[in-house]
XYZ file of C-alpha atoms in Angstrom:
778
model
C -31.848 -18.749 27.919
C -29.835 -17.719 25.942
C -29.115 -17.761 22.350
C -26.617 -18.102 19.629
C -22.985 -18.100 18.743
C -22.022 -16.435 15.499
C -23.161 -19.617 13.763
C -26.510 -18.208 12.765
C -28.772 -21.248 12.234
C -28.860 -22.172 15.925
C -30.408 -18.866 17.044
C -32.894 -18.902 14.211
C -34.015 -22.326 15.396
C -34.269 -21.180 19.016
C -36.426 -18.184 18.185
C -38.608 -20.300 15.927
C -39.134 -22.773 18.761
C -39.974 -19.991 21.184
C -42.351 -18.383 18.752
C -44.062 -21.726 18.335
C -44.030 -21.915 22.161
C 1.713 -15.859 31.698
C 3.484 -18.122 29.336
C 4.814 -16.433 26.211
C 3.569 -17.571 22.837
C 5.394 -20.784 21.997
C 7.025 -21.058 18.612
C 5.669 -23.882 16.458
C 7.435 -27.162 16.942
C 8.740 -29.293 14.125
C 6.070 -30.870 11.953
C 4.604 -33.888 13.737
C 1.890 -36.443 13.138
C -1.523 -35.344 14.413
C -2.739 -36.960 17.641
C -5.132 -39.873 17.576
C -6.756 -38.918 20.891
C -7.194 -35.928 23.195
C -8.655 -35.625 26.685
C -7.745 -39.235 27.271
C -10.427 -40.909 25.191
C -11.702 -38.501 22.512
C -10.763 -39.778 19.039
C -9.249 -37.535 16.381
C -9.359 -37.596 12.568
C -8.007 -35.435 9.772
C -10.394 -32.695 8.620
C -10.524 -29.968 5.972
C -7.248 -28.268 4.940
C -5.113 -30.334 7.260
C -6.685 -29.430 10.583
C -7.426 -32.151 13.127
C -10.938 -32.738 14.482
C -11.482 -34.594 17.766
C -15.041 -35.523 18.640
C -16.522 -37.508 21.523
C -17.250 -37.749 25.234
C -14.937 -37.390 28.200
C -15.341 -36.996 31.957
C -15.285 -33.731 33.915
C -13.986 -33.004 37.418
C -16.824 -34.898 39.161
C -17.029 -37.786 36.705
C -19.872 -36.261 34.661
C -19.872 -37.082 30.956
C -19.296 -34.057 28.699
C -19.525 -34.157 24.888
C -16.695 -32.150 23.324
C -15.098 -31.036 20.099
C -11.424 -30.120 19.868
C -9.822 -28.758 16.703
C -6.060 -28.473 16.212
C -4.088 -26.506 13.617
C -2.519 -28.152 10.554
C 0.595 -30.267 11.052
C 2.658 -27.591 9.333
C 2.156 -25.361 12.402
C 3.639 -27.954 14.726
C 2.373 -30.192 17.502
C 1.596 -27.468 20.023
C 0.974 -26.261 22.573
C -1.268 -23.711 20.853
C -3.197 -20.677 22.002
C -6.761 -21.892 22.512
C -10.204 -20.389 21.902
C -13.175 -21.753 23.837
C -16.283 -21.474 21.623
C -19.482 -21.823 23.678
C -23.065 -22.448 22.570
C -26.352 -20.738 23.373
C -29.457 -21.944 25.221
C -31.058 -24.819 23.344
C -27.788 -25.519 21.538
C -24.899 -27.934 21.653
C -21.176 -28.006 20.999
C -19.833 -26.022 18.042
C -18.283 -27.793 15.076
C -17.558 -27.739 11.367
C -21.086 -28.864 10.535
C -24.511 -29.212 12.115
C -25.610 -32.671 13.200
C -29.326 -33.269 13.740
C -30.212 -36.786 14.960
C -33.719 -36.268 13.555
C -33.549 -33.657 10.777
C -36.258 -31.042 10.934
C -37.098 -31.631 14.615
C -35.002 -28.718 15.944
C -32.716 -30.956 18.035
C -28.973 -30.748 17.419
C -26.010 -32.603 18.872
C -23.531 -30.344 17.072
C -23.858 -26.901 15.490
C -21.826 -25.355 12.722
C -19.615 -22.378 13.466
C -17.697 -21.379 10.300
C -15.134 -19.481 12.372
C -13.666 -22.737 13.709
C -12.002 -23.673 10.422
C -10.527 -20.166 10.148
C -9.250 -20.160 13.734
C -7.592 -23.572 13.418
C -5.890 -22.546 10.173
C -4.643 -19.400 11.950
C -2.867 -21.481 14.584
C -5.448 -21.672 17.378
C -6.674 -24.816 19.062
C -10.456 -24.610 19.443
C -12.448 -26.206 22.255
C -16.223 -26.549 22.444
C -18.519 -28.576 24.659
C -22.189 -29.293 25.041
C -23.017 -27.882 28.463
C -24.438 -30.153 31.155
C -27.985 -31.133 30.377
C -27.750 -30.419 26.624
C -27.053 -32.599 23.604
C -24.955 -35.662 24.385
C -23.808 -34.168 27.697
C -26.647 -35.990 29.467
C -29.351 -33.992 27.640
C -32.935 -35.174 27.430
C -32.317 -37.137 24.227
C -28.888 -38.497 25.152
C -29.446 -42.271 24.831
C -27.006 -42.890 27.693
C -28.245 -40.292 30.154
C -29.352 -43.048 32.561
C -25.787 -44.201 33.225
C -23.943 -43.258 36.450
C -21.765 -40.685 34.660
C -24.919 -38.622 34.067
C -26.115 -38.625 37.681
C -25.009 -35.010 38.079
C -25.213 -34.160 34.382
C -28.431 -32.161 34.529
C -28.782 -28.471 33.633
C -27.405 -26.237 36.421
C -28.211 -22.993 34.516
C -24.601 -21.990 33.812
C -23.425 -22.363 37.377
C -19.846 -21.233 38.085
C -19.431 -24.381 40.194
C -20.486 -26.780 37.432
C -20.741 -25.708 33.765
C -18.054 -23.035 34.067
C -15.788 -25.363 36.018
C -16.323 -28.075 33.382
C -14.805 -25.787 30.747
C -11.854 -24.914 32.993
C -11.192 -28.542 33.921
C -11.235 -29.818 30.343
C -9.147 -26.955 28.955
C -6.694 -27.683 31.786
C -6.463 -31.282 30.592
C -5.631 -30.034 27.091
C -2.794 -28.027 28.662
C -1.609 -31.136 30.520
C -1.552 -33.029 27.228
C 0.515 -30.313 25.554
C -2.178 -29.040 23.168
C -3.079 -25.731 24.877
C -0.881 -22.933 26.173
C -2.071 -22.560 29.780
C -2.057 -18.751 29.890
C -3.073 -18.039 26.292
C -6.726 -19.033 26.433
C -9.686 -17.085 25.064
C -13.436 -17.528 25.466
C -16.330 -16.417 23.311
C -19.962 -17.254 22.651
C -23.326 -15.561 22.466
C -26.131 -15.439 25.028
C -25.734 -18.577 27.195
C -22.274 -18.787 25.631
C -21.775 -15.114 26.444
C -22.636 -15.833 30.061
C -19.937 -18.491 30.420
C -17.420 -16.302 28.562
C -18.051 -13.411 30.965
C -17.788 -15.740 33.971
C -14.490 -17.188 32.752
C -13.194 -13.649 32.273
C -14.291 -12.610 35.775
C -12.675 -15.690 37.317
C -9.498 -15.049 35.285
C -7.082 -17.404 37.088
C -9.453 -18.897 39.646
C -12.001 -21.660 39.741
C -15.047 -22.048 41.988
C -15.521 -25.236 43.982
C -18.904 -26.778 44.758
C -18.944 -25.076 48.183
C -18.498 -21.676 46.501
C -14.843 -21.256 47.515
C -12.503 -19.669 44.991
C -9.143 -21.365 44.496
C -6.365 -20.945 41.905
C -7.214 -22.462 38.538
C -4.705 -25.276 38.308
C -4.941 -28.133 35.840
C -5.219 -31.732 36.977
C -1.524 -32.072 36.146
C -0.577 -29.091 38.322
C -0.212 -26.348 35.684
C -1.364 -22.814 36.687
C -4.024 -21.662 34.226
C -5.604 -18.343 33.312
C -7.895 -16.813 30.732
C -6.013 -14.291 28.584
C -9.056 -12.703 26.919
C -12.851 -12.945 26.764
C -15.280 -11.785 24.086
C -18.822 -12.331 25.445
C -21.702 -11.554 23.088
C -25.198 -10.715 24.356
C -24.268 -11.797 27.896
C -25.960 -11.282 31.217
C -23.777 -10.212 34.139
C -26.401 -10.412 36.922
C -28.980 -13.058 36.085
C -31.408 -11.922 38.788
C -31.524 -8.412 37.341
C -31.666 -9.660 33.762
C -34.740 -11.819 34.445
C -36.520 -9.682 37.065
C -35.260 -6.070 36.801
C -36.121 -3.596 39.559
C -35.070 -0.480 37.600
C -32.168 0.464 39.895
C -29.272 -0.243 37.526
C -27.507 3.018 36.636
C -24.930 3.311 33.874
C -22.999 6.106 35.596
C -22.186 4.426 38.928
C -19.494 1.930 39.812
C -21.528 -0.327 42.077
C -24.905 -1.463 40.795
C -25.718 -4.856 42.379
C -29.274 -6.139 42.016
C -30.420 -5.446 45.576
C -28.366 -2.238 45.784
C -25.183 -1.510 47.777
C -27.065 -2.097 51.043
C -28.801 -5.265 49.820
C -32.273 -3.909 50.641
C -33.729 -2.911 47.266
C -36.892 -4.735 46.189
C -37.003 -7.764 43.945
C -38.136 -6.640 40.537
C -40.614 -7.546 37.818
C -40.414 -10.922 36.058
C -39.739 -10.933 32.294
C -42.656 -13.186 31.554
C -42.616 -13.815 27.810
C -38.887 -14.426 27.482
C -38.749 -16.660 30.558
C -41.698 -18.786 29.465
C -40.368 -19.124 25.942
C -36.912 -20.132 27.073
C -38.288 -22.644 29.535
C -40.393 -24.171 26.776
C -37.172 -24.957 24.918
C -35.478 -26.217 28.068
C -38.370 -28.503 28.979
C -38.392 -29.873 25.439
C -34.732 -30.849 25.001
C -32.712 -30.195 28.173
C -32.351 -32.303 31.311
C -33.735 -30.632 34.452
C -33.580 -31.922 38.025
C -36.304 -30.343 40.210
C -35.079 -32.475 43.134
C -31.950 -30.305 43.431
C -33.035 -27.079 45.195
C -29.988 -25.293 43.758
C -30.894 -26.243 40.179
C -34.693 -26.378 40.310
C -35.263 -24.330 37.164
C -38.952 -25.312 36.737
C -39.651 -24.527 40.403
C -37.966 -21.132 40.166
C -40.033 -20.273 37.123
C -43.301 -21.347 38.767
C -42.625 -19.185 41.811
C -41.946 -16.065 39.770
C -44.898 -16.768 37.489
C -47.147 -16.763 40.570
C -46.300 -13.086 40.997
C -45.728 -10.683 43.837
C -45.324 -10.105 46.666
C -41.795 -11.477 46.359
C -40.982 -11.221 50.056
C -40.986 -14.906 50.980
C -37.741 -16.770 51.759
C -38.048 -18.933 48.636
C -37.741 -15.936 46.304
C -34.958 -14.427 48.398
C -33.116 -17.728 48.080
C -33.579 -17.943 44.317
C -32.310 -14.413 43.795
C -29.281 -15.013 46.013
C -28.392 -18.168 44.076
C -28.761 -16.530 40.676
C -26.703 -13.461 41.593
C -24.003 -15.415 43.445
C -23.338 -18.549 41.392
C -24.787 -17.771 37.970
C -23.536 -14.227 37.344
C -20.128 -12.832 36.415
C -20.900 -9.684 38.444
C -21.407 -11.856 41.521
C -17.902 -13.341 41.320
C -15.490 -11.846 43.857
C -13.709 -9.000 42.051
C -10.551 -8.785 44.165
C -8.663 -10.169 41.145
C -8.697 -8.108 37.970
C -10.716 -9.727 35.164
C -9.261 -10.864 31.870
C -9.171 -8.279 29.062
C -12.763 -8.237 27.862
C -14.567 -7.083 24.708
C -18.354 -7.209 25.255
C -20.934 -6.979 22.469
C -24.593 -6.267 23.249
C -27.703 -5.302 21.298
C -29.602 -2.013 21.597
C -32.992 -3.699 21.182
C -32.197 -6.869 23.105
C -35.091 -7.230 25.550
C -33.563 -10.256 27.301
C -29.999 -9.143 28.068
C -29.905 -5.441 27.183
C -26.763 -3.327 27.138
C -27.294 -2.552 30.851
C -25.780 -5.974 31.563
C -22.499 -5.054 29.885
C -22.411 -1.559 31.396
C -22.755 -2.909 34.947
C -19.560 -4.965 34.654
C -17.808 -2.284 32.596
C -18.227 0.465 35.180
C -17.155 -1.693 38.115
C -14.102 -2.932 36.238
C -13.067 0.593 35.263
C -13.470 1.729 38.855
C -11.454 -1.090 40.387
C -8.959 -1.603 37.578
C -9.051 1.495 35.375
C -6.119 0.267 33.316
C -7.543 -3.208 32.754
C -8.569 -3.474 29.092
C -12.344 -3.603 28.733
C -14.210 -2.469 25.631
C -17.837 -2.335 24.528
C -19.440 -2.762 21.121
C -23.152 -1.917 20.902
C -25.348 -2.273 17.826
C -28.720 -3.664 16.780
C -27.417 -7.225 17.078
C -28.639 -9.540 19.843
C -31.730 -11.266 21.187
C -35.133 -10.273 19.902
C -36.193 -7.494 19.320
C -32.655 -6.943 18.077
C -31.665 -8.332 14.720
C -29.881 -11.665 14.681
C -27.481 -10.399 12.033
C -26.398 -6.925 11.090
C -24.632 -6.454 7.747
C -23.152 -3.139 8.884
C -22.113 -3.868 12.454
C -21.285 -7.580 12.373
C -18.239 -7.468 10.043
C -16.728 -4.585 11.999
C -17.263 -6.389 15.291
C -15.715 -9.593 13.955
C -12.612 -7.607 13.044
C -12.420 -6.367 16.634
C -12.824 -9.929 17.946
C -10.046 -11.229 15.700
C -7.691 -8.412 16.739
C -8.537 -8.952 20.432
C -7.645 -12.630 20.335
C -4.616 -12.132 18.068
C -3.078 -9.695 20.530
C -3.926 -11.310 23.852
C -3.504 -14.942 22.772
C -0.700 -14.678 20.195
C 0.986 -11.373 20.978
C 0.272 -10.023 17.509
C -0.572 -6.419 16.707
C -0.804 -3.368 18.914
C -2.679 -3.528 22.186
C -6.366 -2.949 21.372
C -7.510 0.280 22.954
C -10.145 0.266 25.680
C -13.026 1.963 23.938
C -16.754 2.057 23.329
C -17.983 1.628 19.757
C -21.593 1.905 18.664
C -23.673 1.600 15.507
C -27.142 3.144 15.628
C -30.386 1.278 15.118
C -31.662 1.875 11.585
C -35.379 2.401 10.896
C -37.141 3.964 7.939
C -34.910 6.000 5.682
C -32.159 6.552 8.269
C -28.636 5.310 7.664
C -26.514 3.705 10.337
C -24.136 6.048 12.106
C -20.992 4.825 13.839
C -19.454 6.347 16.944
C -16.342 5.602 18.962
C -15.043 7.112 22.195
C -12.567 6.322 24.942
C -15.374 5.719 27.417
C -19.149 5.469 27.719
C -19.810 9.022 28.880
C -17.847 10.615 26.019
C -20.253 9.250 23.413
C -22.903 11.757 24.516
C -21.485 15.280 25.008
C -24.984 16.770 24.993
C -28.357 16.236 26.618
C -31.944 16.938 25.598
C -34.236 17.446 28.569
C -37.948 17.520 29.272
C -39.281 18.881 32.560
C -42.838 18.642 33.830
C -44.143 19.930 37.165
C -47.724 18.790 36.542
C -48.720 15.712 38.550
C -49.976 12.713 36.578
C -51.353 9.386 37.753
C -50.534 5.911 36.479
C -53.863 4.270 37.141
C -54.550 0.735 38.220
C -56.026 -1.603 35.586
C -58.209 -4.090 37.466
C -59.214 -6.207 34.511
C -57.538 -6.949 31.185
C -53.828 -7.111 31.965
C -54.357 -8.694 35.373
C -56.192 -11.446 33.531
C -53.258 -11.936 31.182
C -54.652 -10.059 28.184
C -52.110 -7.646 26.675
C -53.002 -4.386 25.000
C -52.501 -4.266 21.237
C -49.304 -2.240 21.506
C -47.835 -4.355 24.327
C -48.471 -7.453 22.270
C -46.910 -5.973 19.130
C -43.863 -4.685 21.007
C -43.292 -7.982 22.837
C -40.026 -9.742 21.885
C -41.603 -13.210 21.701
C -45.274 -13.024 20.691
C -44.887 -9.674 18.879
C -43.336 -8.721 15.578
C -39.745 -9.039 16.931
C -38.871 -6.007 14.811
C -37.346 -2.937 16.503
C -38.875 -0.743 13.807
C -42.491 -1.868 14.285
C -44.713 1.234 14.005
C -48.307 1.399 15.225
C -50.943 4.123 14.844
C -50.985 6.523 17.798
C -54.604 5.611 18.477
C -53.526 2.004 19.066
C -50.616 2.923 21.337
C -52.639 5.378 23.421
C -53.276 4.014 26.917
C -55.778 5.769 29.183
C -54.042 4.419 32.282
C -50.620 5.904 31.496
C -48.804 9.112 32.316
C -47.440 10.701 29.125
C -44.788 13.329 28.419
C -43.743 14.619 24.989
C -40.919 16.774 23.692
C -41.474 19.254 20.876
C -40.887 17.870 17.357
C -37.174 17.508 16.609
C -35.796 20.459 14.624
C -34.122 20.206 11.223
C -31.327 17.641 11.328
C -32.889 15.801 14.256
C -30.826 14.494 17.165
C -29.193 11.164 17.988
C -29.935 9.453 21.274
C -26.823 7.665 22.531
C -27.174 6.167 25.981
C -29.720 5.509 28.693
C -32.855 7.696 28.850
C -33.031 8.764 32.498
C -36.152 9.600 34.491
C -35.935 11.570 37.734
C -39.230 12.157 39.527
C -41.003 12.261 42.842
C -43.565 9.468 43.073
C -46.189 8.340 45.546
C -46.737 4.577 45.459
C -49.052 3.339 48.230
C -48.173 -0.269 47.399
C -44.604 -1.627 47.550
C -45.699 -4.204 44.977
C -46.689 -1.868 42.156
C -44.647 -1.532 39.003
C -43.939 1.252 36.545
C -43.340 0.197 32.944
C -41.674 2.899 30.869
C -41.560 3.173 27.084
C -39.797 5.849 25.044
C -41.529 6.158 21.674
C -40.741 7.834 18.375
C -43.918 9.494 17.052
C -43.676 10.267 13.356
C -45.400 13.254 11.681
C -47.766 10.682 10.132
C -48.947 9.557 13.579
C -47.096 6.226 13.740
C -45.301 5.247 16.936
C -42.320 2.921 17.311
C -40.641 1.682 20.477
C -37.178 3.162 21.040
C -36.376 2.122 24.627
C -38.128 0.445 27.534
C -37.618 -0.481 31.173
C -39.490 -1.444 34.317
C -39.244 -0.090 37.863
C -40.359 -1.527 41.206
C -41.032 1.290 43.705
C -41.054 0.891 47.450
C -44.143 1.987 49.367
C -44.746 5.683 50.092
C -43.370 8.932 48.685
C -39.913 8.551 47.173
C -37.501 9.888 44.582
C -37.315 7.719 41.481
C -34.044 7.630 39.540
C -34.715 5.201 36.726
C -32.948 4.462 33.455
C -34.508 2.794 30.450
C -32.342 0.409 28.439
C -29.705 2.345 26.532
C -30.193 2.968 22.816
C -28.440 4.468 19.812
C -31.185 6.006 17.665
C -31.809 9.075 15.549
C -34.974 11.086 16.089
C -35.479 12.570 12.637
C -36.667 16.113 12.013
C -40.348 16.492 12.873
C -40.428 13.351 15.021
C -41.507 13.532 18.660
C -39.866 11.711 21.572
C -42.709 10.597 23.857
C -42.408 8.962 27.270
C -45.136 6.627 28.533
C -45.337 5.405 32.130
C -47.686 2.423 32.311
C -49.017 0.159 35.065
C -47.851 -2.886 33.082
C -46.039 -3.940 29.916
C -47.537 -7.428 29.818
C -46.719 -9.922 28.270
C -43.089 -8.724 28.204
C -43.097 -8.414 31.999
C -45.586 -9.899 34.449
C -48.386 -7.665 35.746
C -48.493 -7.012 39.496
C -50.944 -8.865 41.727
C -51.077 -5.834 44.028
C -50.883 -2.854 41.672
C -52.136 0.505 42.966
C -52.334 3.980 41.466
C -48.962 5.749 41.326
C -48.777 9.563 41.332
C -45.851 11.116 39.456
C -44.669 14.635 40.309
C -41.868 16.915 39.084
C -40.642 14.616 36.342
C -37.467 15.243 34.383
C -36.499 13.170 31.349
C -32.855 13.315 30.253
C -31.813 12.019 26.843
C -28.045 11.736 26.265
C -27.266 12.756 22.684
C -24.269 12.830 20.361
C -24.994 16.451 19.458
C -22.903 19.210 21.000
C -24.292 21.507 23.729
C -25.798 24.654 22.224
C -26.693 22.986 18.924
C -30.179 22.730 17.390
C -31.049 26.238 18.470
C -30.155 25.583 22.108
C -32.227 22.397 22.394
C -29.091 20.441 23.259
C -27.715 21.318 26.697
C -24.674 20.409 28.725
C -25.462 17.207 30.651
C -26.828 17.973 34.101
C -24.967 16.576 37.134
C -25.895 12.962 37.746
C -28.286 12.127 40.558
C -26.465 9.542 42.647
C -28.667 7.673 45.156
C -27.302 7.091 48.677
C -24.513 4.486 48.935
C -23.827 4.486 45.184
C -20.546 5.842 43.792
C -20.303 8.017 40.701
C -18.043 6.563 37.990
C -14.756 8.425 37.530
C -15.479 9.216 33.886
C -18.394 11.355 35.088
C -16.465 12.824 38.037
C -13.948 14.257 35.599
C -16.556 16.282 33.752
C -16.738 19.724 35.290
C -20.304 20.362 34.054
C -19.855 23.944 32.796
C -22.964 26.112 32.274
C -24.918 25.705 29.067
C -23.105 27.498 26.252
C -24.477 30.845 25.150
C -23.476 33.022 22.161
C -20.316 34.815 23.313
C -17.337 36.415 21.661
C -14.542 33.825 21.642
C -11.456 34.641 23.687
C -8.556 35.747 21.518
C -6.339 32.896 22.681
C -8.385 29.991 23.976
C -6.483 27.734 26.318
C -7.301 24.052 26.286
C -6.301 22.318 29.507
C -4.333 19.116 29.134
C -6.643 16.116 29.459
C -6.328 14.197 32.701
C -6.657 10.445 32.937
C -6.950 8.257 36.005
C -4.722 5.396 37.058
C -5.281 2.055 38.689
C -3.497 -1.085 39.802
C -2.704 -3.337 36.838
C -1.348 -6.548 38.371
C 0.395 -8.287 41.243
C 2.813 -6.567 43.619
C 6.391 -7.635 44.276
C 8.955 -6.360 46.752
C 12.713 -6.419 47.302
C 15.103 -4.816 49.742
C 14.677 -1.380 48.187
C 11.108 -0.970 46.962
C 7.620 -2.328 46.520
C 6.995 -2.677 42.784
C 3.421 -1.779 41.817
C 2.114 -2.284 38.237
C 0.145 0.857 37.344
C -1.849 1.520 34.180
C -3.141 4.905 33.015
C -6.492 5.254 31.217
C -6.542 6.558 27.659
C -8.287 9.883 28.414
C -5.085 11.726 29.432
C -1.844 11.549 31.425
C -1.858 10.293 35.015
C 0.034 11.358 38.117
C -0.251 10.794 41.825
C 1.199 8.949 44.804
C 1.353 5.345 46.016
C 1.795 4.071 49.545
C 1.894 0.575 51.001
C 0.953 0.219 54.678
C 1.209 -2.525 57.249
C -2.081 -3.959 58.406
C -3.365 -2.632 61.712
C -3.206 -5.225 64.473
C -4.330 -5.270 68.073
C -2.123 -2.936 70.078
C -0.065 -1.870 67.044
C -0.826 0.983 64.674
C -0.431 0.746 60.915
C 2.724 2.310 59.457
C 3.995 3.108 55.958
C 6.143 0.387 54.394
C 6.731 2.288 51.148
C 5.873 5.715 49.716
C 6.416 7.258 46.305
C 5.015 9.138 43.309
C 4.304 8.217 39.700
C 3.647 9.867 36.360
C 2.417 8.051 33.230
C 1.413 8.975 29.715
C -2.140 8.279 28.593
C -2.864 4.640 27.771
C 0.441 3.308 29.124
C 1.429 0.962 31.923
C 4.612 0.583 33.960
C 5.995 -0.979 37.118
C 6.345 1.825 39.648
C 9.153 1.320 42.174
C 7.812 2.715 45.441
C 10.775 3.284 47.793
C 10.719 1.563 51.161
C 10.618 3.666 54.285
C 13.189 2.954 57.003
C 10.636 0.882 58.912
C 9.503 -0.763 55.700
C 13.030 -1.804 54.702
C 13.578 -3.366 58.123
C 10.300 -5.316 57.805
C 10.927 -6.515 54.250
C 14.468 -7.717 55.013
C 13.157 -9.507 58.096
C 10.447 -11.294 56.088
C 12.913 -12.251 53.350
C 15.316 -13.659 55.936
C 12.465 -15.686 57.394
C 11.817 -17.059 53.881
C 8.289 -15.692 53.814
C 6.685 -15.814 50.380
C 4.456 -12.754 50.628
C 4.118 -9.523 52.562
C 0.508 -8.514 53.205
C -0.533 -4.896 53.533
C -2.850 -2.115 52.401
C -2.121 -0.334 49.115
C -3.335 3.239 48.624
C -3.369 5.092 45.310
C -4.086 8.841 45.261
C -4.511 9.991 41.678
C -5.104 13.479 40.300
C -7.890 12.127 38.106
C -9.734 10.325 40.894
C -12.033 11.997 43.379
C -11.240 9.521 46.150
C -8.309 7.400 47.279
C -8.225 3.856 45.909
C -7.550 1.497 48.842
C -6.958 -2.227 48.369
C -5.751 -5.121 50.508
C -2.766 -6.543 48.626
C 0.131 -8.933 49.149
C 3.587 -8.298 47.647
C 5.550 -11.320 46.421
C 8.943 -11.545 48.157
C 12.147 -12.867 46.548
C 13.543 -16.182 47.607
C 16.734 -16.457 49.608
C 18.089 -14.941 52.798
């Protein structure tokens, strides 16, 4: 599942196969001889331009054999320890190196894959670590000649499980810290697809590791050194694997809490991404090592159950979904600890892990830790139908990656701003447009809307698609069996589907408009069956009658009459003058997603389509409006960046005021680290977002116990400039001072309590259970 690193040949091979089927930075030490071994038994040799290359097998935390590469900087930069970058491979791949090694050239099997960045990183003073994940390559993969030995008993593919593959990386990097080669708190992680998944998980864990029983404990090396990830740069990652593989259409880019089954855990299981899942499993069956006997790693069994189709109400499916969301997803990792600074890159036309995956983690992180650095970079660069390379976006992104690691791993350069950068998809004669904003919502100041009160019916198709025969357009637009080109254009007569509900805007006026975000559908629907599906496609219809796919998504309704709030995958795309934005609602988008076994007619009433655009409200002759207030389903929470927008009425031609007054922008603050306390105050690290200045109050309360009410330990105010962070000294109350001095005298290490932050820029009080570190001594 899951793709490529920036070393391009590996992803090209994967798609071809599918198509066929803190410590401060340490100053360099005096020049020393390079090591002959690392990780106990992995041999090292001199490589290009003086760097050291270490290549071989070692044992992980449970004795499983893992094939690794370690690269160290030239001798002139000292003997270490060095900041370290973990470079992780995609699905179907193997450890990254200076060259590609194919045991049988031309067969598509690799034991090592070239990543040209490794040489550059080592020469820049980074140690680089890479491993073949369990079940791949010489880490007990299908063609590992020694996979029958005892050290491969547990070496099968666990599908990027936090308790196994992710822990392997942490354990081995910890050993490099023990050996003096890696700085324990200056570690970065990057990789694409499957490698993006592990990078996101490492960032979410930050300074913790997950044991086999699911418990989270501090990440401490075998030698007793506290470890943490300083920065993560996941590319094309998933954040909730259940949603990524079987979306139910409930993910919303403007809320803070978008788990797969919803905040109440009762939303339906979604619609299986059939073509991608089958293609990826074909690769896994061919060269990976599966173990169907392990119910928590039975990848073939999981696939067979979802392939059988709905209803997905049996305990087996519930169990699969719980496993995938809990142990295989960065979003499922307990978020009571702030994640590592994270730069996430996703592809507009990526039909496997679309930008929704990044936005889910982004919005939760900004809500819980608004000052924690997290940035997004979206372009047409990802899994199919996105391009594998992008000559416009890729160089700019690589610059961001280099700056991210340089700052967080080496302390070089200014702190990278938390931002969202995008490059539009380019089709036809359009040129790529670049946009950058402080947050996701600010990219789209305007909105183009379509409203229809006429009822339409999505009719049941009892033959072709239920028999596994796609329509011509569904086949062409499929990311595996189709053209794999986001600009594929088909005649309208071919796209037309008699079973769909269709809605069209008027042709775009001169200049066109630029979609930037998630097309949102709000409608009343009647779905007699809780097992039906609604497949949505937003199309660009040219004046010549050719239609291309701009955005898609799939929704699983519950039974009965209901409100549908449904977002298609986000996109950056220009609708040129004269082009029509058309929405199709279909009973199926097979083979991309599986057809329903129990599909029924679905009646759609009072539909509204909202397209977020980069154009300003009032432009294009009034076509562009001020964004309407977001529809927030019960139990979801609106993201603060949308709360701050006052939603003024649509602009109309008026005489400007003689002296317009622009109110000072207001940011919103959050907790930025661990609390400490002394005899005078509780010290709270606070960071202000980049939108504007922050002000408010902080209070730290005792925990309520039986027979004793909670009381304030400390109270105080704060004021910060935009984009800054500081340690706020919150004065102790009289009762608080008495308690703190008592705990210090008793030589307690921590004081537990409840921290409350009331910020001008936040609609609600931020309340967190926290413990303040106490000083030693009586």
